[in-house]
């Protein structure tokens, strides 16, 4: 038990999917897992454990943003022994090549957050995905005919920028950063710190260049594709 999680040791599987939204965690558990049992409901940040294709797997909501995700991820790793963490989320698009509904595998995650700052030296740590998870996700996505992009994600602490459109993102789009969300860099940093594996998979839902947004119907199908991909990777990790 922790201040944010009343699950008992052993309640989580070694592999956990991490949506931001608690109701998406519930939807994943009810839609994809067999025998899913609730394991956490503190602050309504819901967590479940069940099986997928006979393998034990969990899903835990992280809330929005890097501070919130960091609390849940820190505790999953250090109090519950979780070894593989796969974020399943949505992101904004920063590159015209990435279309609404495409899936981004965050090969790396740039950030404006102080959360990954090295307080002991002048370094900017480069948070990266676990290569094995990234490779598995890319191969499985290709086999399933899913349109994916592997590249650099921005994990920002700011959703509403003062500047319009791409202006708030500085040089990042010019440096090939393809999407923006709010969690992956902290996930990768904690995974590196504690020697576990992490990957962030995000469906692009709103393009910051064209203003195009995903429709409600397409959102559901796209999320289904992304969650299936994440589960297939999780059970083999
Ligand atoms: N910005 C940050 N996070 C997001 C966005 C965005 O535009 N879309 C989905 N998650």
Short mmCIF file of C-alpha atoms and ligand atoms in Angstrom, two decimals:
data_model
loop_
_atom_site.label_atom_id
_atom_site.label_comp_id
_atom_site.label_asym_id
_atom_site.label_seq_id
_atom_site.Cartn_x
_atom_site.Cartn_y
_atom_site.Cartn_z
CA UNK A 1 0.00 0.00 0.00
CA UNK A 2 1.13 3.53 -0.78
CA UNK A 3 -0.48 6.94 -0.23
CA UNK A 4 -1.89 6.75 -3.78
CA UNK A 5 -2.53 3.07 -4.24
CA UNK A 6 -4.24 0.60 -1.93
CA UNK A 7 -3.29 -2.50 -3.96
CA UNK A 8 -1.49 -5.26 -2.08
CA UNK A 9 1.96 -6.53 -3.11
CA UNK A 10 1.43 -8.99 -5.96
CA UNK A 11 -1.80 -7.36 -7.15
CA UNK A 12 -0.13 -5.96 -10.28
CA UNK A 13 1.26 -8.05 -13.12
CA UNK A 14 4.87 -7.45 -14.18
CA UNK A 15 3.59 -5.65 -17.28
CA UNK A 16 1.24 -2.67 -16.95
CA UNK A 17 -0.52 -0.53 -19.56
CA UNK A 18 -0.74 3.13 -18.59
CA UNK A 19 -3.54 5.28 -20.00
CA UNK A 20 -3.92 8.78 -18.56
CA UNK A 21 -7.68 8.58 -18.16
CA UNK A 22 -9.14 6.38 -15.37
CA UNK A 23 -12.23 5.62 -17.44
CA UNK A 24 -10.01 4.47 -20.28
CA UNK A 25 -8.27 2.13 -17.82
CA UNK A 26 -11.68 0.71 -16.93
CA UNK A 27 -12.62 0.42 -20.61
CA UNK A 28 -9.37 -1.41 -21.40
CA UNK A 29 -9.89 -3.81 -18.48
CA UNK A 30 -13.51 -4.52 -19.41
CA UNK A 31 -12.96 -4.72 -23.17
CA UNK A 32 -9.66 -6.55 -23.55
CA UNK A 33 -8.87 -8.43 -20.33
CA UNK A 34 -10.34 -11.67 -19.02
CA UNK A 35 -11.25 -11.88 -15.32
CA UNK A 36 -10.18 -8.28 -14.71
CA UNK A 37 -10.27 -7.35 -11.03
CA UNK A 38 -10.01 -3.82 -9.65
CA UNK A 39 -6.77 -3.34 -7.70
CA UNK A 40 -6.78 0.41 -7.06
CA UNK A 41 -9.36 3.18 -6.81
CA UNK A 42 -7.61 5.77 -4.63
CA UNK A 43 -8.56 9.22 -6.05
CA UNK A 44 -10.50 7.28 -8.71
CA UNK A 45 -7.16 6.65 -10.43
CA UNK A 46 -8.32 3.18 -11.39
CA UNK A 47 -6.13 0.10 -11.73
CA UNK A 48 -7.05 -3.45 -12.81
CA UNK A 49 -5.35 -6.81 -13.26
CA UNK A 50 -6.59 -9.58 -15.53
CA UNK A 51 -5.28 -11.78 -18.31
CA UNK A 52 -4.77 -11.28 -22.03
CA UNK A 53 -4.29 -14.41 -24.14
CA UNK A 54 -3.72 -16.30 -20.88
CA UNK A 55 -0.97 -13.97 -19.62
CA UNK A 56 -1.36 -11.78 -16.56
CA UNK A 57 -1.39 -8.06 -17.34
CA UNK A 58 -2.47 -4.90 -15.52
CA UNK A 59 -3.73 -1.48 -16.49
CA UNK A 60 -3.30 1.57 -14.29
CA UNK A 61 -4.41 5.14 -14.97
CA UNK A 62 -1.74 7.80 -14.44
CA UNK A 63 -3.73 11.01 -14.59
CA UNK A 64 -2.55 13.85 -16.82
CA UNK A 65 0.97 15.26 -16.88
CA UNK A 66 4.39 14.21 -15.74
CA UNK A 67 4.03 14.90 -11.98
CA UNK A 68 0.93 12.71 -11.77
CA UNK A 69 2.35 9.92 -13.95
CA UNK A 70 5.59 9.97 -11.95
CA UNK A 71 3.79 9.18 -8.69
CA UNK A 72 2.01 6.12 -10.08
CA UNK A 73 5.01 4.88 -12.05
CA UNK A 74 7.43 5.32 -9.15
CA UNK A 75 5.15 3.28 -6.91
CA UNK A 76 4.39 0.61 -9.52
CA UNK A 77 8.11 0.01 -9.92
CA UNK A 78 9.28 0.36 -6.33
CA UNK A 79 6.32 -0.91 -4.31
CA UNK A 80 4.77 -3.41 -6.72
CA UNK A 81 7.75 -4.77 -8.68
CA UNK A 82 6.46 -3.79 -12.12
CA UNK A 83 9.05 -4.40 -14.86
CA UNK A 84 7.38 -3.32 -18.11
CA UNK A 85 5.38 -0.09 -18.46
CA UNK A 86 3.60 0.81 -21.67
CA UNK A 87 1.84 4.15 -21.93
CA UNK A 88 -1.19 4.17 -24.20
CA UNK A 89 -2.28 7.72 -24.89
CA UNK A 90 -3.15 10.37 -27.39
CA UNK A 91 -1.00 13.16 -28.74
CA UNK A 92 -1.08 16.27 -30.87
CA UNK A 93 0.66 16.25 -34.27
CA UNK A 94 3.67 18.50 -34.96
CA UNK A 95 4.59 17.18 -38.42
CA UNK A 96 2.52 17.14 -41.61
CA UNK A 97 3.63 13.56 -42.38
CA UNK A 98 1.75 12.32 -39.32
CA UNK A 99 -1.97 12.07 -40.01
CA UNK A 100 -4.82 12.01 -37.54
CA UNK A 101 -5.30 8.36 -36.36
CA UNK A 102 -1.66 7.45 -37.06
CA UNK A 103 0.15 5.82 -34.16
CA UNK A 104 3.40 7.29 -32.86
CA UNK A 105 5.93 5.09 -31.10
CA UNK A 106 7.91 7.51 -28.95
CA UNK A 107 11.46 6.44 -29.69
CA UNK A 108 12.62 9.35 -27.53
CA UNK A 109 10.84 12.04 -25.54
CA UNK A 110 12.05 15.63 -25.38
CA UNK A 111 10.65 17.77 -22.61
CA UNK A 112 10.31 21.24 -21.12
CA UNK A 113 9.81 19.68 -17.70
CA UNK A 114 12.10 20.15 -14.71
CA UNK A 115 11.20 16.63 -13.71
CA UNK A 116 14.02 15.08 -15.74
CA UNK A 117 16.66 17.73 -14.91
CA UNK A 118 19.96 16.46 -13.58
CA UNK A 119 20.37 18.50 -10.39
CA UNK A 120 23.93 17.26 -9.93
CA UNK A 121 25.46 18.18 -13.26
CA UNK A 122 25.06 20.29 -16.42
CA UNK A 123 23.49 17.47 -18.41
CA UNK A 124 20.30 17.16 -20.38
CA UNK A 125 19.34 13.52 -20.10
CA UNK A 126 17.80 12.07 -23.29
CA UNK A 127 14.83 9.91 -22.28
CA UNK A 128 14.48 6.96 -24.69
CA UNK A 129 12.20 3.98 -25.11
CA UNK A 130 13.35 0.47 -24.32
CA UNK A 131 14.71 -0.79 -27.62
CA UNK A 132 13.23 -4.28 -27.31
CA UNK A 133 9.73 -2.92 -26.67
CA UNK A 134 10.11 -0.38 -29.47
CA UNK A 135 11.27 -3.01 -31.94
CA UNK A 136 8.50 -5.43 -30.92
CA UNK A 137 5.86 -2.70 -31.27
CA UNK A 138 7.17 -1.64 -34.69
CA UNK A 139 7.22 -5.23 -35.97
CA UNK A 140 3.76 -6.07 -34.63
CA UNK A 141 2.28 -2.83 -35.96
CA UNK A 142 3.70 -3.51 -39.40
CA UNK A 143 2.33 -7.06 -39.35
CA UNK A 144 -1.11 -5.71 -38.36
CA UNK A 145 -1.05 -3.10 -41.14
CA UNK A 146 -1.08 -0.20 -38.69
CA UNK A 147 0.34 3.13 -39.83
CA UNK A 148 3.06 4.00 -37.32
CA UNK A 149 5.78 6.58 -36.98
CA UNK A 150 8.73 6.01 -34.66
CA UNK A 151 10.32 9.26 -33.61
CA UNK A 152 10.92 11.98 -31.11
CA UNK A 153 7.91 13.00 -28.98
CA UNK A 154 7.59 16.15 -26.94
CA UNK A 155 6.35 15.60 -23.40
CA UNK A 156 5.27 19.09 -22.42
CA UNK A 157 4.09 20.46 -19.09
CA UNK A 158 1.96 22.94 -21.03
CA UNK A 159 -1.23 22.07 -22.87
CA UNK A 160 -2.47 25.62 -23.49
CA UNK A 161 0.37 27.64 -24.93
CA UNK A 162 0.09 31.42 -25.03
CA UNK A 163 1.31 31.37 -28.66
CA UNK A 164 -0.97 30.03 -31.41
CA UNK A 165 -0.34 26.86 -33.45
CA UNK A 166 3.23 25.65 -33.64
CA UNK A 167 4.71 28.88 -32.24
CA UNK A 168 4.86 27.56 -28.70
CA UNK A 169 7.05 24.64 -29.72
CA UNK A 170 10.24 26.53 -30.62
CA UNK A 171 12.72 24.66 -32.78
CA UNK A 172 11.39 21.21 -31.95
CA UNK A 173 9.30 20.66 -35.12
CA UNK A 174 12.37 21.69 -37.17
CA UNK A 175 14.36 19.07 -35.29
CA UNK A 176 11.99 16.32 -36.28
CA UNK A 177 9.86 16.13 -33.14
CA UNK A 178 6.62 14.67 -34.49
CA UNK A 179 4.10 14.76 -31.66
CA UNK A 180 3.23 16.34 -28.33
CA UNK A 181 1.77 14.74 -25.23
CA UNK A 182 2.41 15.22 -21.53
CA UNK A 183 3.86 12.05 -19.95
CA UNK A 184 6.43 9.98 -21.90
CA UNK A 185 9.67 11.74 -20.86
CA UNK A 186 9.00 11.22 -17.16
CA UNK A 187 8.04 7.59 -17.81
CA UNK A 188 11.31 6.95 -19.70
CA UNK A 189 13.38 8.76 -17.08
CA UNK A 190 11.95 6.73 -14.20
CA UNK A 191 12.32 3.49 -16.17
CA UNK A 192 16.00 4.35 -16.76
CA UNK A 193 16.52 5.29 -13.12
CA UNK A 194 15.11 2.05 -11.80
CA UNK A 195 16.27 -0.33 -14.54
CA UNK A 196 12.91 -1.35 -16.00
CA UNK A 197 11.45 -1.20 -19.52
CA UNK A 198 9.12 1.46 -20.89
CA UNK A 199 7.47 2.51 -24.13
CA UNK A 200 4.91 5.19 -24.98
CA UNK A 201 2.45 4.54 -27.81
CA UNK A 202 0.18 7.43 -28.79
CA UNK A 203 -2.58 7.86 -31.31
CA UNK A 204 -2.40 11.28 -32.97
CA UNK A 205 -5.79 12.87 -32.30
CA UNK A 206 -5.30 16.55 -33.16
CA UNK A 207 -2.95 18.03 -35.72
CA UNK A 208 -1.45 21.34 -34.62
CA UNK A 209 -0.58 22.21 -38.23
CA UNK A 210 -3.92 21.63 -39.96
CA UNK A 211 -6.26 21.83 -36.95
CA UNK A 212 -7.77 18.49 -37.97
CA UNK A 213 -9.18 16.41 -35.10
CA UNK A 214 -10.15 12.77 -34.85
CA UNK A 215 -13.86 11.95 -35.08
CA UNK A 216 -15.56 10.15 -32.21
CA UNK A 217 -15.95 6.93 -34.25
CA UNK A 218 -12.39 6.91 -35.47
CA UNK A 219 -11.17 7.59 -31.94
CA UNK A 220 -12.69 4.34 -30.71
CA UNK A 221 -11.26 2.21 -33.55
CA UNK A 222 -7.86 3.83 -33.27
CA UNK A 223 -7.71 3.33 -29.53
CA UNK A 224 -8.67 -0.32 -30.03
CA UNK A 225 -5.79 -0.80 -32.49
CA UNK A 226 -3.34 0.92 -30.16
CA UNK A 227 -4.40 -0.98 -27.04
CA UNK A 228 -4.26 -4.30 -28.89
CA UNK A 229 -0.74 -3.47 -30.06
CA UNK A 230 0.33 -2.52 -26.52
CA UNK A 231 -1.14 -5.73 -25.06
CA UNK A 232 0.59 -7.89 -27.67
CA UNK A 233 3.91 -6.25 -26.78
CA UNK A 234 3.23 -6.43 -23.02
CA UNK A 235 2.59 -10.17 -22.90
CA UNK A 236 5.85 -10.95 -24.69
CA UNK A 237 8.02 -8.48 -22.77
N1 LIG B 1 -0.94 18.66 -26.50
C1 LIG B 1 -0.58 17.96 -25.42
N2 LIG B 1 -1.08 16.77 -25.16
C2 LIG B 1 -1.98 16.25 -26.02
C3 LIG B 1 -2.38 16.94 -27.14
C4 LIG B 1 -1.82 18.20 -27.41
O1 LIG B 1 -2.14 18.86 -28.39
N3 LIG B 1 -3.30 16.18 -27.81
C5 LIG B 1 -3.44 15.04 -27.08
N4 LIG B 1 -2.63 15.09 -26.00
#
